[in-house]
GROMACS .gro file of C-alpha atoms in nm:
model
  121
    1UNK     CA    1  -0.624   0.735  -1.599
    2UNK     CA    2  -0.560   0.630  -1.237
    3UNK     CA    3  -0.294   0.388  -1.354
    4UNK     CA    4  -0.107   0.656  -1.551
    5UNK     CA    5  -0.100   0.891  -1.252
    6UNK     CA    6   0.011   0.607  -1.030
    7UNK     CA    7   0.291   0.509  -1.266
    8UNK     CA    8   0.416   0.867  -1.271
    9UNK     CA    9   0.420   0.864  -0.892
   10UNK     CA   10   0.617   0.539  -0.892
   11UNK     CA   11   0.877   0.681  -1.126
   12UNK     CA   12   0.924   1.016  -0.953
   13UNK     CA   13   0.852   0.950  -0.586
   14UNK     CA   14   1.015   0.623  -0.479
   15UNK     CA   15   0.943   0.500  -0.129
   16UNK     CA   16   1.214   0.412   0.116
   17UNK     CA   17   1.074   0.132   0.327
   18UNK     CA   18   1.226  -0.089   0.591
   19UNK     CA   19   1.109  -0.428   0.469
   20UNK     CA   20   1.177  -0.584   0.811
   21UNK     CA   21   0.908  -0.369   0.973
   22UNK     CA   22   0.644  -0.422   0.704
   23UNK     CA   23   0.341  -0.603   0.847
   24UNK     CA   24   0.181  -0.836   0.595
   25UNK     CA   25  -0.200  -0.808   0.608
   26UNK     CA   26  -0.229  -1.175   0.505
   27UNK     CA   27  -0.274  -1.375   0.824
   28UNK     CA   28  -0.265  -1.064   1.043
   29UNK     CA   29  -0.331  -1.153   1.408
   30UNK     CA   30  -0.527  -0.870   1.568
   31UNK     CA   31  -0.338  -0.808   1.890
   32UNK     CA   32  -0.243  -0.478   2.047
   33UNK     CA   33   0.125  -0.548   1.979
   34UNK     CA   34   0.058  -0.618   1.610
   35UNK     CA   35  -0.162  -0.311   1.579
   36UNK     CA   36   0.125  -0.105   1.719
   37UNK     CA   37   0.366  -0.257   1.464
   38UNK     CA   38   0.131  -0.155   1.182
   39UNK     CA   39   0.100   0.198   1.320
   40UNK     CA   40   0.478   0.233   1.358
   41UNK     CA   41   0.540   0.108   1.004
   42UNK     CA   42   0.281   0.349   0.864
   43UNK     CA   43   0.421   0.645   1.059
   44UNK     CA   44   0.781   0.574   0.959
   45UNK     CA   45   0.698   0.499   0.598
   46UNK     CA   46   0.479   0.810   0.563
   47UNK     CA   47   0.750   1.027   0.716
   48UNK     CA   48   1.007   0.886   0.473
   49UNK     CA   49   0.776   0.939   0.175
   50UNK     CA   50   0.669   1.294   0.253
   51UNK     CA   51   0.960   1.438   0.453
   52UNK     CA   52   1.268   1.271   0.307
   53UNK     CA   53   1.166   1.191  -0.051
   54UNK     CA   54   0.948   1.490  -0.134
   55UNK     CA   55   0.927   1.818   0.050
   56UNK     CA   56   0.566   1.794   0.172
   57UNK     CA   57   0.637   1.740   0.540
   58UNK     CA   58   0.345   1.914   0.708
   59UNK     CA   59   0.152   1.768   1.001
   60UNK     CA   60  -0.175   1.780   0.807
   61UNK     CA   61  -0.027   1.587   0.512
   62UNK     CA   62   0.134   1.328   0.738
   63UNK     CA   63  -0.181   1.264   0.944
   64UNK     CA   64  -0.400   1.247   0.633
   65UNK     CA   65  -0.174   0.994   0.461
   66UNK     CA   66  -0.126   0.792   0.780
   67UNK     CA   67  -0.503   0.761   0.819
   68UNK     CA   68  -0.541   0.663   0.454
   69UNK     CA   69  -0.276   0.391   0.495
   70UNK     CA   70  -0.438   0.255   0.810
   71UNK     CA   71  -0.777   0.233   0.638
   72UNK     CA   72  -0.611   0.056   0.344
   73UNK     CA   73  -0.448  -0.194   0.584
   74UNK     CA   74  -0.783  -0.267   0.749
   75UNK     CA   75  -0.929  -0.329   0.403
   76UNK     CA   76  -0.641  -0.557   0.302
   77UNK     CA   77  -0.670  -0.784   0.606
   78UNK     CA   78  -1.013  -0.879   0.468
   79UNK     CA   79  -0.889  -0.944   0.113
   80UNK     CA   80  -1.013  -1.274  -0.024
   81UNK     CA   81  -0.757  -1.340  -0.298
   82UNK     CA   82  -0.435  -1.398  -0.106
   83UNK     CA   83  -0.246  -1.509  -0.417
   84UNK     CA   84  -0.307  -1.177  -0.591
   85UNK     CA   85  -0.247  -0.981  -0.271
   86UNK     CA   86   0.088  -1.150  -0.202
   87UNK     CA   87   0.199  -1.095  -0.562
   88UNK     CA   88   0.102  -0.728  -0.532
   89UNK     CA   89   0.295  -0.694  -0.205
   90UNK     CA   90   0.600  -0.863  -0.359
   91UNK     CA   91   0.588  -0.631  -0.659
   92UNK     CA   92   0.535  -0.303  -0.478
   93UNK     CA   93   0.744  -0.369  -0.169
   94UNK     CA   94   1.027  -0.538  -0.354
   95UNK     CA   95   1.068  -0.441  -0.715
   96UNK     CA   96   0.894  -0.104  -0.735
   97UNK     CA   97   0.968   0.036  -0.390
   98UNK     CA   98   0.619   0.174  -0.324
   99UNK     CA   99   0.559  -0.024  -0.007
  100UNK     CA  100   0.262   0.146   0.150
  101UNK     CA  101  -0.080   0.003   0.217
  102UNK     CA  102  -0.263   0.262   0.008
  103UNK     CA  103  -0.066   0.168  -0.303
  104UNK     CA  104  -0.098  -0.202  -0.229
  105UNK     CA  105  -0.476  -0.167  -0.186
  106UNK     CA  106  -0.517   0.025  -0.509
  107UNK     CA  107  -0.308  -0.220  -0.710
  108UNK     CA  108  -0.460  -0.524  -0.539
  109UNK     CA  109  -0.806  -0.406  -0.645
  110UNK     CA  110  -0.689  -0.356  -1.005
  111UNK     CA  111  -0.501  -0.688  -1.016
  112UNK     CA  112  -0.788  -0.877  -0.856
  113UNK     CA  113  -1.032  -0.733  -1.109
  114UNK     CA  114  -0.800  -0.831  -1.396
  115UNK     CA  115  -0.750  -1.177  -1.240
  116UNK     CA  116  -1.124  -1.243  -1.277
  117UNK     CA  117  -1.143  -1.115  -1.635
  118UNK     CA  118  -1.085  -1.316  -1.947
  119UNK     CA  119  -1.016  -1.206  -2.302
  120UNK     CA  120  -1.318  -1.257  -2.522
  121UNK     CA  121  -1.387  -1.175  -2.880
   0.00000   0.00000   0.00000
């Protein structure tokens, strides 16, 4: 069910993201400057999503989604399957245009779970 809702969001609410400012959680170096880059990307990306793409531009919505994205980024820097994570980033930041850490986290978790599964009779 989550996947269906997500796919509807992908189709109807595309994200406009500046790929140059995206901070990859793989190999993230925890410095104050890098933390600020993550915060700026999240703020800009959230503003684009909720103020430019859909008309839900309230301070409460923006802060809530910014916090959710920051928590997702913190989770992703600890991801153990970098192959699956990079593929997820490539897919959702390149092809699909849903380049936010919350989406990447959700799809990383689903892809990583599927990566470990095997078809059995």
